[in-house]
Amino acid sequence: MNDFITYLEETIPEKDSLKLVKTEAQKFYHSNSLEECLQTGYTLWEKANFQLQEVGVLLLGYCAHQYPDALSFLRETVSRHKSWKVQEILAMAFDNHCKIVGYEQALPLIQEWINDDNANVRRAVSEGLRIWTNRPFFRENPRIAVELLAARREDASEYVRKSAGNALRDISRRHPELILEELRRWNLSSKKVRQVYQLAGKFVMQNS
């Protein structure tokens, strides 16, 4: 573990390098035990370089199916990091976890996180699973994806509303009829709802 951390400190620059972060996390995950991923993830989280922290977050996501405490750490601790870049990695880590356990099996967790009190946790779901209907289970059950995202149309956080609206817009490319059906039911008296409506309906409204 120490050799890997030293290697990262020498390899990963201070400037943003998302591709390198993802590559190094994947390499470590595929060549080490889940326990090593867990311990390395926690250790990297304590580093000052935010990109080392990001590698740690991804490692915790990779091993969270075996270690529930890692999943709790992502939800309760990582979600409170002030860097939006780290929050993007949280979304990726959550998606990786769902992929490993299976999206259908992860559905109760997805529902739980997308209704969390913390906006970063909610957005980790809406953003992490994009494009939702490219994911197994949601590919065959697009209506479930639409319902989960549409429920966030009055979210208190604009950050979450935009993510949900953009995710619905993604789905509209493949399932325009589902998005039109959903949007036609919305009460547009709310400014929040109108914002999501405009994002979600960007492609389908101009053709309807």
Tab-separated table of N, CA and C in Angstrom, residues 89-206:
chain	number	residue	atom	x	y	z
A	89	ILE	N	-16.582	12.589	-8.305
A	89	ILE	CA	-16.023	11.261	-8.082
A	89	ILE	C	-16.943	10.430	-7.192
A	90	LEU	N	-17.581	11.074	-6.229
A	90	LEU	CA	-18.559	10.367	-5.399
A	90	LEU	C	-19.651	9.765	-6.271
A	91	ALA	N	-20.120	10.527	-7.247
A	91	ALA	CA	-21.152	10.024	-8.157
A	91	ALA	C	-20.650	8.806	-8.928
A	92	MET	N	-19.401	8.855	-9.383
A	92	MET	CA	-18.817	7.716	-10.102
A	92	MET	C	-18.677	6.510	-9.185
A	93	ALA	N	-18.247	6.753	-7.946
A	93	ALA	CA	-18.072	5.663	-6.986
A	93	ALA	C	-19.408	4.987	-6.685
A	94	PHE	N	-20.453	5.791	-6.555
A	94	PHE	CA	-21.778	5.216	-6.299
A	94	PHE	C	-22.230	4.365	-7.475
A	95	ASP	N	-22.007	4.857	-8.683
A	95	ASP	CA	-22.394	4.088	-9.862
A	95	ASP	C	-21.598	2.789	-9.944
A	96	ASN	N	-20.305	2.847	-9.640
A	96	ASN	CA	-19.495	1.636	-9.647
A	96	ASN	C	-20.051	0.605	-8.667
A	97	HIS	N	-20.450	1.077	-7.494
A	97	HIS	CA	-21.024	0.176	-6.496
A	97	HIS	C	-22.296	-0.467	-7.030
A	98	CYS	N	-23.169	0.327	-7.621
A	98	CYS	CA	-24.422	-0.210	-8.165
A	98	CYS	C	-24.156	-1.212	-9.286
A	99	LYS	N	-23.157	-0.938	-10.097
A	99	LYS	CA	-22.799	-1.848	-11.184
A	99	LYS	C	-22.331	-3.187	-10.629
A	100	ILE	N	-21.521	-3.136	-9.578
A	100	ILE	CA	-20.971	-4.364	-8.988
A	100	ILE	C	-22.075	-5.225	-8.381
A	101	VAL	N	-22.984	-4.604	-7.639
A	101	VAL	CA	-24.043	-5.397	-6.985
A	101	VAL	C	-25.202	-5.693	-7.930
A	102	GLY	N	-25.288	-4.934	-9.017
A	102	GLY	CA	-26.395	-5.068	-9.953
A	102	GLY	C	-27.409	-3.964	-9.710
A	103	TYR	N	-27.810	-3.276	-10.760
A	103	TYR	CA	-28.682	-2.112	-10.599
A	103	TYR	C	-30.048	-2.478	-10.025
A	104	GLU	N	-30.560	-3.634	-10.385
A	104	GLU	CA	-31.851	-4.037	-9.820
A	104	GLU	C	-31.715	-4.301	-8.328
A	105	GLN	N	-30.652	-4.987	-7.952
A	105	GLN	CA	-30.428	-5.266	-6.534
A	105	GLN	C	-30.141	-3.983	-5.756
A	106	ALA	N	-29.560	-3.009	-6.439
A	106	ALA	CA	-29.220	-1.740	-5.793
A	106	ALA	C	-30.390	-0.768	-5.733
A	107	LEU	N	-31.525	-1.131	-6.324
A	107	LEU	CA	-32.649	-0.201	-6.417
A	107	LEU	C	-33.090	0.365	-5.064
A	108	PRO	N	-33.221	-0.446	-4.008
A	108	PRO	CA	-33.586	0.139	-2.708
A	108	PRO	C	-32.570	1.180	-2.234
A	109	LEU	N	-31.284	0.915	-2.485
A	109	LEU	CA	-30.246	1.871	-2.090
A	109	LEU	C	-30.336	3.133	-2.943
A	110	ILE	N	-30.583	2.967	-4.225
A	110	ILE	CA	-30.739	4.117	-5.120
A	110	ILE	C	-31.888	4.994	-4.634
A	111	GLN	N	-33.010	4.380	-4.282
A	111	GLN	CA	-34.159	5.126	-3.778
A	111	GLN	C	-33.842	5.833	-2.460
A	112	GLU	N	-33.062	5.177	-1.637
A	112	GLU	CA	-32.684	5.751	-0.351
A	112	GLU	C	-31.774	6.964	-0.536
A	113	TRP	N	-30.766	6.817	-1.355
A	113	TRP	CA	-29.810	7.910	-1.569
A	113	TRP	C	-30.461	9.093	-2.288
A	114	ILE	N	-31.336	8.830	-3.236
A	114	ILE	CA	-31.903	9.928	-4.021
A	114	ILE	C	-32.916	10.726	-3.210
A	115	ASN	N	-33.250	10.232	-2.016
A	115	ASN	CA	-34.135	10.948	-1.104
A	115	ASN	C	-33.413	11.396	0.163
A	116	ASP	N	-32.100	11.343	0.146
A	116	ASP	CA	-31.303	11.724	1.309
A	116	ASP	C	-31.439	13.220	1.601
A	117	ASP	N	-31.186	13.608	2.842
A	117	ASP	CA	-31.252	15.021	3.230
A	117	ASP	C	-30.129	15.852	2.614
A	118	ASN	N	-29.025	15.198	2.271
A	118	ASN	CA	-27.853	15.889	1.738
A	118	ASN	C	-27.949	15.977	0.214
A	119	ALA	N	-27.884	17.180	-0.313
A	119	ALA	CA	-28.011	17.374	-1.761
A	119	ALA	C	-26.908	16.657	-2.528
A	120	ASN	N	-25.709	16.586	-1.971
A	120	ASN	CA	-24.615	15.902	-2.662
A	120	ASN	C	-24.881	14.406	-2.792
A	121	VAL	N	-25.544	13.841	-1.809
A	121	VAL	CA	-25.902	12.424	-1.875
A	121	VAL	C	-26.971	12.210	-2.946
A	122	ARG	N	-27.968	13.073	-2.973
A	122	ARG	CA	-29.027	12.953	-3.987
A	122	ARG	C	-28.439	13.077	-5.387
A	123	ARG	N	-27.554	14.037	-5.555
A	123	ARG	CA	-26.972	14.258	-6.877
A	123	ARG	C	-26.012	13.133	-7.275
A	124	ALA	N	-25.386	12.502	-6.303
A	124	ALA	CA	-24.507	11.378	-6.623
A	124	ALA	C	-25.281	10.302	-7.377
A	125	VAL	N	-26.569	10.173	-7.074
A	125	VAL	CA	-27.415	9.199	-7.763
A	125	VAL	C	-27.828	9.731	-9.137
A	126	SER	N	-28.433	10.896	-9.171
A	126	SER	CA	-28.965	11.413	-10.435
A	126	SER	C	-27.859	11.593	-11.472
A	127	GLU	N	-26.685	12.024	-11.013
A	127	GLU	CA	-25.574	12.262	-11.928
A	127	GLU	C	-24.767	10.998	-12.182
A	128	GLY	N	-24.567	10.196	-11.146
A	128	GLY	CA	-23.719	9.024	-11.276
A	128	GLY	C	-24.251	7.987	-12.242
A	129	LEU	N	-25.566	7.840	-12.318
A	129	LEU	CA	-26.164	6.800	-13.151
A	129	LEU	C	-26.441	7.253	-14.589
A	130	ARG	N	-26.059	8.488	-14.915
A	130	ARG	CA	-26.248	8.940	-16.286
A	130	ARG	C	-25.309	8.185	-17.223
A	131	ILE	N	-25.722	7.773	-18.366
A	131	ILE	CA	-27.096	7.874	-18.854
A	131	ILE	C	-27.875	6.688	-18.297
A	132	TRP	N	-28.945	6.974	-17.547
A	132	TRP	CA	-29.656	5.949	-16.797
A	132	TRP	C	-30.076	4.766	-17.661
A	133	THR	N	-30.639	5.042	-18.808
A	133	THR	CA	-31.174	3.953	-19.628
A	133	THR	C	-30.090	3.243	-20.442
A	134	ASN	N	-28.843	3.556	-20.198
A	134	ASN	CA	-27.740	2.751	-20.710
A	134	ASN	C	-27.324	1.696	-19.692
A	135	ARG	N	-27.835	1.825	-18.455
A	135	ARG	CA	-27.508	0.880	-17.395
A	135	ARG	C	-28.445	-0.325	-17.442
A	136	PRO	N	-27.881	-1.525	-17.173
A	136	PRO	CA	-28.756	-2.702	-17.076
A	136	PRO	C	-29.869	-2.450	-16.058
A	137	PHE	N	-30.966	-3.101	-16.232
A	137	PHE	CA	-32.209	-2.944	-15.481
A	137	PHE	C	-32.952	-1.698	-15.933
A	138	PHE	N	-32.327	-0.541	-15.878
A	138	PHE	CA	-33.014	0.672	-16.310
A	138	PHE	C	-33.173	0.701	-17.830
A	139	ARG	N	-32.307	-0.009	-18.530
A	139	ARG	CA	-32.478	-0.125	-19.980
A	139	ARG	C	-33.791	-0.825	-20.301
A	140	GLU	N	-34.111	-1.841	-19.489
A	140	GLU	CA	-35.354	-2.581	-19.693
A	140	GLU	C	-36.525	-1.973	-18.938
A	141	ASN	N	-36.236	-1.098	-17.999
A	141	ASN	CA	-37.279	-0.482	-17.173
A	141	ASN	C	-37.110	1.040	-17.127
A	142	PRO	N	-37.183	1.690	-18.271
A	142	PRO	CA	-36.937	3.133	-18.310
A	142	PRO	C	-37.933	3.945	-17.491
A	143	ARG	N	-39.149	3.430	-17.359
A	143	ARG	CA	-40.162	4.176	-16.620
A	143	ARG	C	-39.758	4.354	-15.152
A	144	ILE	N	-39.092	3.364	-14.590
A	144	ILE	CA	-38.634	3.475	-13.201
A	144	ILE	C	-37.612	4.585	-13.082
A	145	ALA	N	-36.698	4.669	-14.040
A	145	ALA	CA	-35.696	5.741	-14.041
A	145	ALA	C	-36.372	7.104	-14.130
A	146	VAL	N	-37.349	7.211	-15.024
A	146	VAL	CA	-38.071	8.480	-15.198
A	146	VAL	C	-38.776	8.874	-13.905
A	147	GLU	N	-39.424	7.927	-13.256
A	147	GLU	CA	-40.146	8.224	-12.019
A	147	GLU	C	-39.209	8.686	-10.903
A	148	LEU	N	-38.061	8.032	-10.780
A	148	LEU	CA	-37.096	8.407	-9.741
A	148	LEU	C	-36.572	9.821	-9.961
A	149	LEU	N	-36.260	10.132	-11.199
A	149	LEU	CA	-35.705	11.454	-11.514
A	149	LEU	C	-36.780	12.537	-11.455
A	150	ALA	N	-37.968	12.232	-11.951
A	150	ALA	CA	-39.053	13.214	-11.956
A	150	ALA	C	-39.442	13.617	-10.544
A	151	ALA	N	-39.276	12.727	-9.595
A	151	ALA	CA	-39.619	13.029	-8.209
A	151	ALA	C	-38.734	14.123	-7.622
A	152	ARG	N	-37.647	14.458	-8.299
A	152	ARG	CA	-36.728	15.490	-7.808
A	152	ARG	C	-36.993	16.852	-8.479
A	153	ARG	N	-38.122	16.981	-9.174
A	153	ARG	CA	-38.387	18.215	-9.915
A	153	ARG	C	-38.611	19.425	-9.009
A	154	GLU	N	-38.939	19.208	-7.753
A	154	GLU	CA	-39.081	20.325	-6.819
A	154	GLU	C	-38.020	20.259	-5.723
A	155	ASP	N	-36.917	19.627	-6.032
A	155	ASP	CA	-35.841	19.506	-5.057
A	155	ASP	C	-35.408	20.893	-4.579
A	156	ALA	N	-35.062	20.982	-3.304
A	156	ALA	CA	-34.657	22.265	-2.724
A	156	ALA	C	-33.355	22.772	-3.328
A	157	SER	N	-32.550	21.871	-3.882
A	157	SER	CA	-31.247	22.234	-4.436
A	157	SER	C	-31.311	22.391	-5.954
A	158	GLU	N	-30.932	23.558	-6.435
A	158	GLU	CA	-30.878	23.773	-7.882
A	158	GLU	C	-29.881	22.819	-8.532
A	159	TYR	N	-28.818	22.553	-7.811
A	159	TYR	CA	-27.757	21.633	-8.231
A	159	TYR	C	-28.339	20.250	-8.538
A	160	VAL	N	-29.239	19.796	-7.708
A	160	VAL	CA	-29.887	18.500	-7.915
A	160	VAL	C	-30.933	18.593	-9.026
A	161	ARG	N	-31.699	19.671	-9.034
A	161	ARG	CA	-32.726	19.831	-10.064
A	161	ARG	C	-32.111	19.816	-11.465
A	162	LYS	N	-31.008	20.501	-11.624
A	162	LYS	CA	-30.355	20.531	-12.936
A	162	LYS	C	-29.877	19.144	-13.338
A	163	SER	N	-29.319	18.434	-12.389
A	163	SER	CA	-28.850	17.076	-12.679
A	163	SER	C	-30.009	16.181	-13.093
A	164	ALA	N	-31.108	16.254	-12.357
A	164	ALA	CA	-32.279	15.434	-12.675
A	164	ALA	C	-32.855	15.809	-14.037
A	165	GLY	N	-32.943	17.115	-14.297
A	165	GLY	CA	-33.471	17.564	-15.581
A	165	GLY	C	-32.614	17.114	-16.746
A	166	ASN	N	-31.309	17.219	-16.591
A	166	ASN	CA	-30.404	16.789	-17.654
A	166	ASN	C	-30.458	15.273	-17.849
A	167	ALA	N	-30.630	14.535	-16.758
A	167	ALA	CA	-30.733	13.077	-16.863
A	167	ALA	C	-32.020	12.677	-17.587
A	168	LEU	N	-33.105	13.388	-17.309
A	168	LEU	CA	-34.357	13.135	-18.028
A	168	LEU	C	-34.215	13.478	-19.511
A	169	ARG	N	-33.509	14.552	-19.785
A	169	ARG	CA	-33.253	14.920	-21.183
A	169	ARG	C	-32.480	13.815	-21.898
A	170	ASP	N	-31.478	13.232	-21.222
A	170	ASP	CA	-30.739	12.109	-21.802
A	170	ASP	C	-31.690	10.989	-22.204
A	171	ILE	N	-32.595	10.654	-21.301
A	171	ILE	CA	-33.533	9.550	-21.539
A	171	ILE	C	-34.459	9.864	-22.706
A	172	SER	N	-34.757	11.148	-22.888
A	172	SER	CA	-35.703	11.534	-23.945
A	172	SER	C	-35.192	11.205	-25.342
A	173	ARG	N	-33.916	11.046	-25.495
A	173	ARG	CA	-33.367	10.713	-26.822
A	173	ARG	C	-33.824	9.322	-27.259
A	174	ARG	N	-33.901	8.410	-26.291
A	174	ARG	CA	-34.280	7.031	-26.600
A	174	ARG	C	-35.758	6.768	-26.326
A	175	HIS	N	-36.313	7.502	-25.365
A	175	HIS	CA	-37.711	7.267	-24.964
A	175	HIS	C	-38.474	8.597	-24.911
A	176	PRO	N	-38.616	9.269	-26.036
A	176	PRO	CA	-39.297	10.572	-26.030
A	176	PRO	C	-40.732	10.489	-25.533
A	177	GLU	N	-41.409	9.379	-25.850
A	177	GLU	CA	-42.813	9.250	-25.459
A	177	GLU	C	-42.968	9.190	-23.940
A	178	LEU	N	-42.023	8.551	-23.256
A	178	LEU	CA	-42.090	8.475	-21.796
A	178	LEU	C	-41.887	9.841	-21.155
A	179	ILE	N	-40.950	10.590	-21.693
A	179	ILE	CA	-40.675	11.917	-21.138
A	179	ILE	C	-41.838	12.853	-21.410
A	180	LEU	N	-42.418	12.798	-22.604
A	180	LEU	CA	-43.582	13.632	-22.915
A	180	LEU	C	-44.749	13.289	-21.998
A	181	GLU	N	-44.969	12.014	-21.807
A	181	GLU	CA	-46.059	11.563	-20.934
A	181	GLU	C	-45.855	12.092	-19.516
A	182	GLU	N	-44.636	12.037	-19.048
A	182	GLU	CA	-44.331	12.510	-17.691
A	182	GLU	C	-44.480	14.020	-17.589
A	183	LEU	N	-43.901	14.735	-18.521
A	183	LEU	CA	-43.898	16.198	-18.443
A	183	LEU	C	-45.306	16.782	-18.556
A	184	ARG	N	-46.162	16.152	-19.302
A	184	ARG	CA	-47.525	16.665	-19.481
A	184	ARG	C	-48.354	16.588	-18.203
A	185	ARG	N	-47.859	15.826	-17.221
A	185	ARG	CA	-48.573	15.708	-15.948
A	185	ARG	C	-48.126	16.760	-14.943
A	186	TRP	N	-47.076	17.478	-15.233
A	186	TRP	CA	-46.502	18.389	-14.243
A	186	TRP	C	-47.289	19.685	-14.110
A	187	ASN	N	-47.364	20.160	-12.901
A	187	ASN	CA	-47.928	21.480	-12.611
A	187	ASN	C	-46.800	22.495	-12.729
A	188	LEU	N	-46.911	23.377	-13.689
A	188	LEU	CA	-45.813	24.294	-13.983
A	188	LEU	C	-45.934	25.628	-13.255
A	189	SER	N	-46.749	25.677	-12.223
A	189	SER	CA	-46.883	26.929	-11.466
A	189	SER	C	-45.651	27.207	-10.614
A	190	SER	N	-44.841	26.175	-10.369
A	190	SER	CA	-43.636	26.321	-9.564
A	190	SER	C	-42.431	26.650	-10.444
A	191	LYS	N	-41.660	27.639	-10.029
A	191	LYS	CA	-40.449	28.010	-10.768
A	191	LYS	C	-39.464	26.852	-10.811
A	192	LYS	N	-39.383	26.110	-9.710
A	192	LYS	CA	-38.462	24.971	-9.649
A	192	LYS	C	-38.854	23.922	-10.689
A	193	VAL	N	-40.123	23.629	-10.755
A	193	VAL	CA	-40.600	22.624	-11.704
A	193	VAL	C	-40.366	23.090	-13.136
A	194	ARG	N	-40.618	24.369	-13.388
A	194	ARG	CA	-40.418	24.894	-14.750
A	194	ARG	C	-38.959	24.760	-15.178
A	195	GLN	N	-38.050	24.943	-14.242
A	195	GLN	CA	-36.630	24.814	-14.567
A	195	GLN	C	-36.305	23.390	-15.031
A	196	VAL	N	-36.781	22.402	-14.284
A	196	VAL	CA	-36.530	21.008	-14.652
A	196	VAL	C	-37.261	20.657	-15.941
A	197	TYR	N	-38.458	21.177	-16.087
A	197	TYR	CA	-39.272	20.948	-17.282
A	197	TYR	C	-38.530	21.401	-18.540
A	198	GLN	N	-37.935	22.589	-18.465
A	198	GLN	CA	-37.216	23.121	-19.623
A	198	GLN	C	-36.005	22.270	-19.981
A	199	LEU	N	-35.309	21.804	-18.962
A	199	LEU	CA	-34.143	20.956	-19.209
A	199	LEU	C	-34.557	19.601	-19.758
A	200	ALA	N	-35.530	18.984	-19.110
A	200	ALA	CA	-35.961	17.637	-19.503
A	200	ALA	C	-36.613	17.628	-20.880
A	201	GLY	N	-37.326	18.696	-21.209
A	201	GLY	CA	-38.080	18.733	-22.461
A	201	GLY	C	-37.360	19.381	-23.615
A	202	LYS	N	-36.063	19.630	-23.459
A	202	LYS	CA	-35.311	20.365	-24.480
A	202	LYS	C	-35.474	19.779	-25.876
A	203	PHE	N	-35.434	18.456	-25.981
A	203	PHE	CA	-35.505	17.818	-27.300
A	203	PHE	C	-36.927	17.428	-27.679
A	204	VAL	N	-37.713	16.996	-26.710
A	204	VAL	CA	-39.033	16.454	-27.071
A	204	VAL	C	-40.080	17.540	-27.281
A	205	MET	N	-39.968	18.644	-26.569
A	205	MET	CA	-40.994	19.678	-26.692
A	205	MET	C	-40.949	20.368	-28.036
A	206	GLN	N	-39.760	20.511	-28.577
A	206	GLN	CA	-39.673	21.218	-29.863
A	206	GLN	C	-40.185	20.340	-31.026
